[in-house]
Amino acid sequence: MRDYFADDLLLIMPTTHSPGVRLSGEVVSTHRGPLALALTDQTQAGGRDRTQTDEILIDLTGVRYLANSGLETLVAFAVHLQPPQCLVVRSAPDLDLHDRIAARGWDRIETLRLEEDSGA
């Protein structure tokens, strides 16, 4: 993966212990491209010595705001994964992802799993 993405609102960094990315700040519509690119990089072997990983983590515990377009980008990415691969979305309760995803019926997507981090 590229080392990071940063602008005035958002910082995207690779996670250190598992395939995935950690976001900090605010995700708005202009971040769809960098977000999709960061996630795609994680599915492409996460390095040439690694085999395909089953879980790709996106850590949103440092995100204060997630626009619907950012959420749609995550869902579109998850839909294109092949089981047993899965996008694991870790977030703070403030983002209300469970309700936002369930309201659109996306909670039935097999390759998308939400984890709420109550310690954030």
Short mmCIF file of C-alpha atoms in Angstrom, two decimals:
data_model
loop_
_atom_site.label_atom_id
_atom_site.label_comp_id
_atom_site.label_asym_id
_atom_site.label_seq_id
_atom_site.Cartn_x
_atom_site.Cartn_y
_atom_site.Cartn_z
CA MET A 1 0.00 0.00 0.00
CA ARG A 2 1.03 3.55 -0.49
CA ASP A 3 2.27 4.91 2.80
CA TYR A 4 -0.61 7.28 3.45
CA PHE A 5 -3.11 9.81 2.15
CA ALA A 6 -3.61 13.16 3.85
CA ASP A 7 -5.50 16.37 3.20
CA ASP A 8 -7.04 19.05 5.42
CA LEU A 9 -9.83 16.72 6.60
CA LEU A 10 -8.62 13.13 6.46
CA LEU A 11 -5.60 10.97 7.15
CA ILE A 12 -5.46 7.38 5.81
CA MET A 13 -2.66 5.15 7.14
CA PRO A 14 -2.03 1.42 6.76
CA THR A 15 -2.65 -0.66 9.87
CA THR A 16 0.45 -2.20 11.37
CA HIS A 17 -0.68 -5.65 12.54
CA SER A 18 -3.20 -6.75 9.94
CA PRO A 19 -4.17 -5.93 6.36
CA GLY A 20 -6.20 -2.76 6.39
CA VAL A 21 -6.29 0.98 6.88
CA ARG A 22 -6.89 3.39 9.74
CA LEU A 23 -8.70 6.67 9.10
CA SER A 24 -8.66 9.84 11.18
CA GLY A 25 -10.73 12.97 10.65
CA GLU A 26 -13.71 13.47 8.38
CA VAL A 27 -14.64 11.43 5.29
CA VAL A 28 -16.45 13.46 2.62
CA SER A 29 -17.38 12.70 -0.99
CA THR A 30 -14.01 13.82 -2.37
CA HIS A 31 -12.37 10.99 -0.40
CA ARG A 32 -14.11 8.19 -2.33
CA GLY A 33 -11.16 7.71 -4.66
CA PRO A 34 -8.37 7.64 -2.06
CA LEU A 35 -10.48 5.38 0.17
CA ALA A 36 -11.21 2.91 -2.64
CA LEU A 37 -7.55 2.91 -3.66
CA ALA A 38 -6.35 2.27 -0.10
CA LEU A 39 -8.75 -0.66 0.31
CA THR A 40 -7.94 -2.10 -3.11
CA ASP A 41 -4.24 -2.04 -2.26
CA GLN A 42 -5.00 -4.22 0.76
CA THR A 43 -6.67 -6.94 -1.31
CA GLN A 44 -3.79 -7.21 -3.73
CA ALA A 45 -1.81 -9.56 -1.51
CA GLY A 46 -0.84 -6.88 1.04
CA GLY A 47 2.73 -7.37 -0.08
CA ARG A 48 4.23 -9.91 -2.42
CA ASP A 49 5.14 -12.40 0.33
CA ARG A 50 1.64 -12.62 1.77
CA THR A 51 -1.18 -14.82 0.59
CA GLN A 52 -4.68 -13.47 0.15
CA THR A 53 -6.15 -12.43 3.47
CA ASP A 54 -9.65 -13.31 4.63
CA GLU A 55 -10.20 -10.13 6.66
CA ILE A 56 -9.46 -6.58 5.61
CA LEU A 57 -9.82 -4.08 8.43
CA ILE A 58 -10.94 -0.50 8.07
CA ASP A 59 -10.56 1.25 11.39
CA LEU A 60 -12.89 4.25 11.61
CA THR A 61 -12.51 4.80 15.37
CA GLY A 62 -10.69 8.07 14.65
CA VAL A 63 -13.38 9.33 12.25
CA ARG A 64 -15.68 12.11 13.45
CA TYR A 65 -17.86 12.25 10.33
CA LEU A 66 -18.55 9.72 7.57
CA ALA A 67 -20.55 11.01 4.60
CA ASN A 68 -23.00 8.63 2.93
CA SER A 69 -20.72 8.58 -0.13
CA GLY A 70 -17.90 7.21 2.03
CA LEU A 71 -20.19 4.56 3.46
CA GLU A 72 -21.32 3.65 -0.06
CA THR A 73 -17.66 3.26 -1.06
CA LEU A 74 -17.10 0.80 1.79
CA VAL A 75 -20.20 -1.19 0.87
CA ALA A 76 -19.28 -1.29 -2.84
CA PHE A 77 -15.85 -2.58 -1.90
CA ALA A 78 -17.31 -5.28 0.39
CA VAL A 79 -19.78 -6.42 -2.29
CA HIS A 80 -16.90 -7.16 -4.67
CA LEU A 81 -15.06 -9.38 -2.18
CA GLN A 82 -15.37 -13.13 -2.54
CA PRO A 83 -16.09 -15.17 0.60
CA PRO A 84 -14.32 -16.04 2.78
CA GLN A 85 -12.91 -12.53 2.33
CA CYS A 86 -14.65 -9.92 4.45
CA LEU A 87 -14.37 -6.19 5.09
CA VAL A 88 -14.32 -5.61 8.85
CA VAL A 89 -15.41 -2.07 9.68
CA ARG A 90 -14.47 -0.96 13.19
CA SER A 91 -16.10 2.27 14.33
CA ALA A 92 -17.13 4.29 17.34
CA PRO A 93 -20.84 4.29 18.23
CA ASP A 94 -21.09 7.99 17.27
CA LEU A 95 -21.07 7.11 13.54
CA ASP A 96 -24.25 5.02 13.98
CA LEU A 97 -23.13 2.58 11.30
CA HIS A 98 -25.33 -0.31 12.41
CA ASP A 99 -28.51 1.69 11.90
CA ARG A 100 -27.29 3.42 8.73
CA ILE A 101 -26.35 0.12 7.13
CA ALA A 102 -29.48 -1.73 8.28
CA ALA A 103 -31.73 1.08 6.96
CA ARG A 104 -30.43 0.35 3.45
CA GLY A 105 -30.54 -3.44 3.79
CA TRP A 106 -26.75 -3.65 3.61
CA ASP A 107 -26.62 -5.60 6.88
CA ARG A 108 -27.32 -8.74 4.82
CA ILE A 109 -24.07 -8.44 2.86
CA GLU A 110 -22.05 -11.53 3.72
CA THR A 111 -18.69 -9.87 3.07
CA LEU A 112 -19.30 -6.88 5.38
CA ARG A 113 -18.92 -7.09 9.16
CA LEU A 114 -19.29 -4.23 11.64
CA GLU A 115 -17.48 -4.00 14.96
CA GLU A 116 -18.39 -1.21 17.32
CA ASP A 117 -15.51 -0.03 19.51
CA SER A 118 -17.03 1.20 22.75
CA GLY A 119 -13.65 2.29 24.10
CA ALA A 120 -13.20 5.07 21.51
#
